[in-house]
């Protein structure tokens, strides 16, 4: 499984993963934080879980979840750790 954290210039993080690992990422999120809610837009989706809001993008079959807060960044780092990234 290819999962990694990319530190962004604004202090946030992006959880990067391969398309084939999307199901495992969703399962890890549900296991740790409960239900996932999504609101789709043309190029992205607003995703919420564990009381935090994230952005999901899948450009060029390169999916990622982007934090919108410090707490969200910590949550994504925990998920990456759960998945061995």
CSV table of N, CA and C in Angstrom, one decimal:
chain,number,residue,atom,x,y,z
A,1,UNK,N,0.8,-1.2,0.0
A,1,UNK,CA,0.0,0.0,0.0
A,1,UNK,C,0.9,1.2,0.0
A,2,UNK,N,0.6,2.1,-0.9
A,2,UNK,CA,1.4,3.4,-1.0
A,2,UNK,C,0.6,4.5,-0.4
A,3,UNK,N,0.9,4.9,0.8
A,3,UNK,CA,0.2,6.0,1.5
A,3,UNK,C,1.3,6.9,2.0
A,4,UNK,N,1.2,8.2,1.9
A,4,UNK,CA,2.2,9.1,2.4
A,4,UNK,C,1.6,10.5,2.8
A,5,UNK,N,2.3,11.2,3.5
A,5,UNK,CA,1.9,12.6,4.0
A,5,UNK,C,2.7,13.6,3.2
A,6,UNK,N,2.1,14.6,2.7
A,6,UNK,CA,2.8,15.7,2.0
A,6,UNK,C,2.5,16.9,2.9
A,7,UNK,N,3.6,17.6,3.4
A,7,UNK,CA,3.4,18.8,4.1
A,7,UNK,C,3.2,20.0,3.2
A,8,UNK,N,2.2,20.7,3.4
A,8,UNK,CA,1.8,21.9,2.5
A,8,UNK,C,2.4,23.2,3.1
A,9,UNK,N,2.6,24.1,2.2
A,9,UNK,CA,3.2,25.4,2.6
A,9,UNK,C,2.3,26.2,3.6
A,10,UNK,N,1.0,25.9,3.7
A,10,UNK,CA,0.2,26.6,4.6
A,10,UNK,C,0.1,26.0,6.0
A,11,UNK,N,0.9,24.9,6.2
A,11,UNK,CA,0.9,24.2,7.5
A,11,UNK,C,0.0,23.0,7.5
A,12,UNK,N,-0.8,22.9,6.5
A,12,UNK,CA,-1.7,21.7,6.4
A,12,UNK,C,-0.9,20.5,5.8
A,13,UNK,N,-1.7,19.4,5.7
A,13,UNK,CA,-1.1,18.2,5.1
A,13,UNK,C,-2.0,17.6,4.1
A,14,UNK,N,-1.5,16.8,3.2
A,14,UNK,CA,-2.2,16.1,2.3
A,14,UNK,C,-1.9,14.6,2.4
A,15,UNK,N,-2.9,13.8,2.6
A,15,UNK,CA,-2.8,12.3,2.7
A,15,UNK,C,-2.9,11.8,1.2
A,16,UNK,N,-1.7,11.4,0.7
A,16,UNK,CA,-1.6,10.9,-0.7
A,16,UNK,C,-1.7,9.4,-0.7
A,17,UNK,N,-2.5,8.8,-1.6
A,17,UNK,CA,-2.6,7.4,-1.7
A,17,UNK,C,-2.9,7.0,-3.1
A,18,UNK,N,-2.7,5.7,-3.4
A,18,UNK,CA,-3.0,5.2,-4.8
A,18,UNK,C,-4.5,4.9,-4.9
A,19,UNK,N,-5.0,5.0,-6.1
A,19,UNK,CA,-6.5,4.8,-6.3
A,19,UNK,C,-6.9,3.4,-5.8
A,20,UNK,N,-6.0,2.4,-6.0
A,20,UNK,CA,-6.4,1.0,-5.6
A,20,UNK,C,-6.5,0.9,-4.1
A,21,UNK,N,-5.9,1.9,-3.3
A,21,UNK,CA,-6.0,1.8,-1.9
A,21,UNK,C,-7.1,2.7,-1.2
A,22,UNK,N,-8.0,3.2,-2.1
A,22,UNK,CA,-9.0,4.1,-1.6
A,22,UNK,C,-9.9,3.4,-0.6
A,23,UNK,N,-10.3,2.1,-0.8
A,23,UNK,CA,-11.1,1.4,0.1
A,23,UNK,C,-10.5,1.2,1.4
A,24,UNK,N,-9.2,0.9,1.4
A,24,UNK,CA,-8.5,0.7,2.7
A,24,UNK,C,-8.4,2.0,3.5
A,25,UNK,N,-8.2,3.2,2.8
A,25,UNK,CA,-8.2,4.5,3.4
A,25,UNK,C,-9.6,4.8,4.1
A,26,UNK,N,-10.6,4.5,3.3
A,26,UNK,CA,-12.0,4.7,3.9
A,26,UNK,C,-12.2,3.9,5.1
A,27,UNK,N,-11.8,2.6,5.0
A,27,UNK,CA,-12.0,1.7,6.2
A,27,UNK,C,-11.2,2.2,7.4
A,28,UNK,N,-10.0,2.6,7.2
A,28,UNK,CA,-9.1,3.1,8.3
A,28,UNK,C,-9.8,4.4,8.9
A,29,UNK,N,-10.3,5.2,8.1
A,29,UNK,CA,-11.0,6.4,8.6
A,29,UNK,C,-12.2,6.0,9.4
A,30,UNK,N,-13.1,5.2,8.9
A,30,UNK,CA,-14.3,4.7,9.6
A,30,UNK,C,-13.9,4.0,10.9
A,31,UNK,N,-12.9,3.2,10.9
A,31,UNK,CA,-12.5,2.5,12.1
A,31,UNK,C,-12.1,3.5,13.2
A,32,UNK,N,-11.3,4.5,12.9
A,32,UNK,CA,-10.8,5.4,13.9
A,32,UNK,C,-11.8,6.6,14.2
A,33,UNK,N,-12.5,7.1,13.2
A,33,UNK,CA,-13.3,8.3,13.4
A,33,UNK,C,-14.8,8.1,13.1
A,34,UNK,N,-15.3,7.0,12.7
A,34,UNK,CA,-16.7,6.8,12.4
A,34,UNK,C,-17.1,7.2,11.0
A,35,UNK,N,-18.4,7.5,10.8
A,35,UNK,CA,-18.9,7.8,9.5
A,35,UNK,C,-18.2,8.9,8.7
A,36,UNK,N,-18.2,8.7,7.4
A,36,UNK,CA,-17.7,9.7,6.5
A,36,UNK,C,-18.8,10.3,5.7
A,37,UNK,N,-18.8,11.6,5.6
A,37,UNK,CA,-19.8,12.4,4.8
A,37,UNK,C,-19.1,13.1,3.7
A,38,UNK,N,-19.7,13.0,2.5
A,38,UNK,CA,-19.1,13.7,1.3
A,38,UNK,C,-20.1,14.6,0.6
A,39,UNK,N,-19.7,15.7,0.1
A,39,UNK,CA,-20.5,16.6,-0.7
A,39,UNK,C,-19.6,16.9,-1.9
A,40,UNK,N,-20.1,16.3,-3.1
A,40,UNK,CA,-19.3,16.4,-4.3
A,40,UNK,C,-19.5,17.8,-5.0
A,41,UNK,N,-18.4,18.2,-5.6
A,41,UNK,CA,-18.3,19.4,-6.4
A,41,UNK,C,-17.8,18.9,-7.8
A,42,UNK,N,-17.6,19.8,-8.7
A,42,UNK,CA,-17.1,19.4,-10.0
A,42,UNK,C,-15.7,18.8,-9.9
A,43,UNK,N,-14.8,19.4,-9.3
A,43,UNK,CA,-13.4,19.0,-9.3
A,43,UNK,C,-12.9,18.4,-7.9
A,44,UNK,N,-13.8,18.4,-6.9
A,44,UNK,CA,-13.4,17.9,-5.6
A,44,UNK,C,-14.6,17.6,-4.8
A,45,UNK,N,-14.4,17.2,-3.6
A,45,UNK,CA,-15.5,16.9,-2.6
A,45,UNK,C,-15.1,17.5,-1.2
A,46,UNK,N,-16.1,18.0,-0.5
A,46,UNK,CA,-15.9,18.3,0.9
A,46,UNK,C,-16.2,17.0,1.6
A,47,UNK,N,-15.3,16.6,2.5
A,47,UNK,CA,-15.4,15.3,3.2
A,47,UNK,C,-15.3,15.7,4.7
A,48,UNK,N,-16.2,15.1,5.5
A,48,UNK,CA,-16.1,15.3,6.9
A,48,UNK,C,-16.1,14.0,7.7
A,49,UNK,N,-15.3,13.9,8.7
A,49,UNK,CA,-15.3,12.8,9.6
A,49,UNK,C,-14.7,13.2,10.9
A,50,UNK,N,-15.0,12.6,12.0
A,50,UNK,CA,-14.4,13.0,13.3
A,50,UNK,C,-14.6,14.4,13.7
A,51,UNK,N,-15.6,15.1,13.2
A,51,UNK,CA,-15.8,16.5,13.5
A,51,UNK,C,-15.0,17.5,12.7
A,52,UNK,N,-14.2,17.0,11.7
A,52,UNK,CA,-13.3,17.9,10.9
A,52,UNK,C,-13.7,17.9,9.5
A,53,UNK,N,-13.4,18.9,8.7
A,53,UNK,CA,-13.7,19.0,7.3
A,53,UNK,C,-12.4,18.9,6.5
A,54,UNK,N,-12.4,18.2,5.4
A,54,UNK,CA,-11.3,18.0,4.5
A,54,UNK,C,-11.7,18.2,3.1
A,55,UNK,N,-10.7,18.3,2.2
A,55,UNK,CA,-11.0,18.4,0.7
A,55,UNK,C,-10.4,17.1,0.1
A,56,UNK,N,-11.3,16.4,-0.7
A,56,UNK,CA,-10.8,15.3,-1.4
A,56,UNK,C,-10.7,15.7,-2.9
A,57,UNK,N,-9.5,15.3,-3.5
A,57,UNK,CA,-9.3,15.6,-4.9
A,57,UNK,C,-8.7,14.3,-5.5
A,58,UNK,N,-9.0,14.1,-6.8
A,58,UNK,CA,-8.5,12.9,-7.5
A,58,UNK,C,-8.2,13.3,-8.9
A,59,UNK,N,-7.1,14.1,-9.0
A,59,UNK,CA,-6.7,14.6,-10.3
A,59,UNK,C,-5.7,13.6,-10.9
A,60,UNK,N,-5.9,13.2,-12.1
A,60,UNK,CA,-5.0,12.3,-12.8
A,60,UNK,C,-4.9,11.0,-12.1
A,61,UNK,N,-6.0,10.5,-11.5
A,61,UNK,CA,-6.0,9.2,-10.7
A,61,UNK,C,-4.9,9.2,-9.6
A,62,UNK,N,-4.8,10.4,-9.0
A,62,UNK,CA,-3.8,10.6,-7.9
A,62,UNK,C,-4.6,11.2,-6.7
A,63,UNK,N,-5.4,10.3,-6.0
A,63,UNK,CA,-6.3,10.9,-4.9
A,63,UNK,C,-5.5,11.4,-3.7
A,64,UNK,N,-6.2,12.3,-3.0
A,64,UNK,CA,-5.6,12.8,-1.8
A,64,UNK,C,-6.7,13.5,-1.0
A,65,UNK,N,-6.5,13.5,0.3
A,65,UNK,CA,-7.3,14.2,1.3
A,65,UNK,C,-6.5,15.3,1.9
A,66,UNK,N,-7.0,16.5,1.9
A,66,UNK,CA,-6.2,17.7,2.3
A,66,UNK,C,-6.9,18.3,3.6
A,67,UNK,N,-6.1,18.5,4.6
A,67,UNK,CA,-6.6,19.0,5.9
A,67,UNK,C,-7.0,20.5,5.7
A,68,UNK,N,-7.9,20.9,6.6
A,68,UNK,CA,-8.3,22.3,6.6
A,68,UNK,C,-8.0,22.9,8.0
A,69,UNK,N,-7.4,22.1,8.9
A,69,UNK,CA,-7.1,22.6,10.2
A,69,UNK,C,-5.9,21.9,10.8
A,70,UNK,N,-5.4,22.3,11.9
A,70,UNK,CA,-4.3,21.6,12.6
A,70,UNK,C,-4.8,20.3,13.1
A,71,UNK,N,-6.0,20.2,13.7
A,71,UNK,CA,-6.5,19.0,14.1
A,71,UNK,C,-6.7,18.0,13.0
A,72,UNK,N,-7.2,18.5,11.8
A,72,UNK,CA,-7.4,17.7,10.7
A,72,UNK,C,-6.0,17.1,10.2
A,73,UNK,N,-5.0,17.9,10.2
A,73,UNK,CA,-3.7,17.5,9.8
A,73,UNK,C,-3.2,16.4,10.7
A,74,UNK,N,-3.4,16.5,12.0
A,74,UNK,CA,-3.0,15.4,13.0
A,74,UNK,C,-3.8,14.2,12.7
A,75,UNK,N,-5.1,14.3,12.3
A,75,UNK,CA,-5.9,13.1,12.0
A,75,UNK,C,-5.4,12.4,10.8
A,76,UNK,N,-5.0,13.1,9.8
A,76,UNK,CA,-4.5,12.5,8.5
A,76,UNK,C,-3.2,11.8,8.8
A,77,UNK,N,-2.4,12.4,9.7
A,77,UNK,CA,-1.1,11.8,10.0
A,77,UNK,C,-1.3,10.5,10.8
A,78,UNK,N,-2.4,10.4,11.6
A,78,UNK,CA,-2.7,9.2,12.3
A,78,UNK,C,-3.2,8.1,11.4
A,79,UNK,N,-4.0,8.5,10.4
A,79,UNK,CA,-4.5,7.6,9.4
A,79,UNK,C,-3.3,7.0,8.6
A,80,UNK,N,-2.4,7.9,8.2
A,80,UNK,CA,-1.2,7.4,7.5
A,80,UNK,C,-0.4,6.4,8.3
A,81,UNK,N,-0.3,6.7,9.6
A,81,UNK,CA,0.4,5.8,10.5
A,81,UNK,C,-0.3,4.4,10.6
A,82,UNK,N,-1.7,4.5,10.7
A,82,UNK,CA,-2.5,3.3,10.7
A,82,UNK,C,-2.3,2.4,9.5
A,83,UNK,N,-2.0,3.1,8.4
A,83,UNK,CA,-1.9,2.3,7.1
A,83,UNK,C,-0.4,2.1,6.7
A,84,UNK,N,0.5,2.4,7.7
A,84,UNK,CA,1.9,2.1,7.4
A,84,UNK,C,2.6,3.1,6.6
A,85,UNK,N,2.0,4.3,6.5
A,85,UNK,CA,2.7,5.3,5.7
A,85,UNK,C,3.5,6.3,6.5
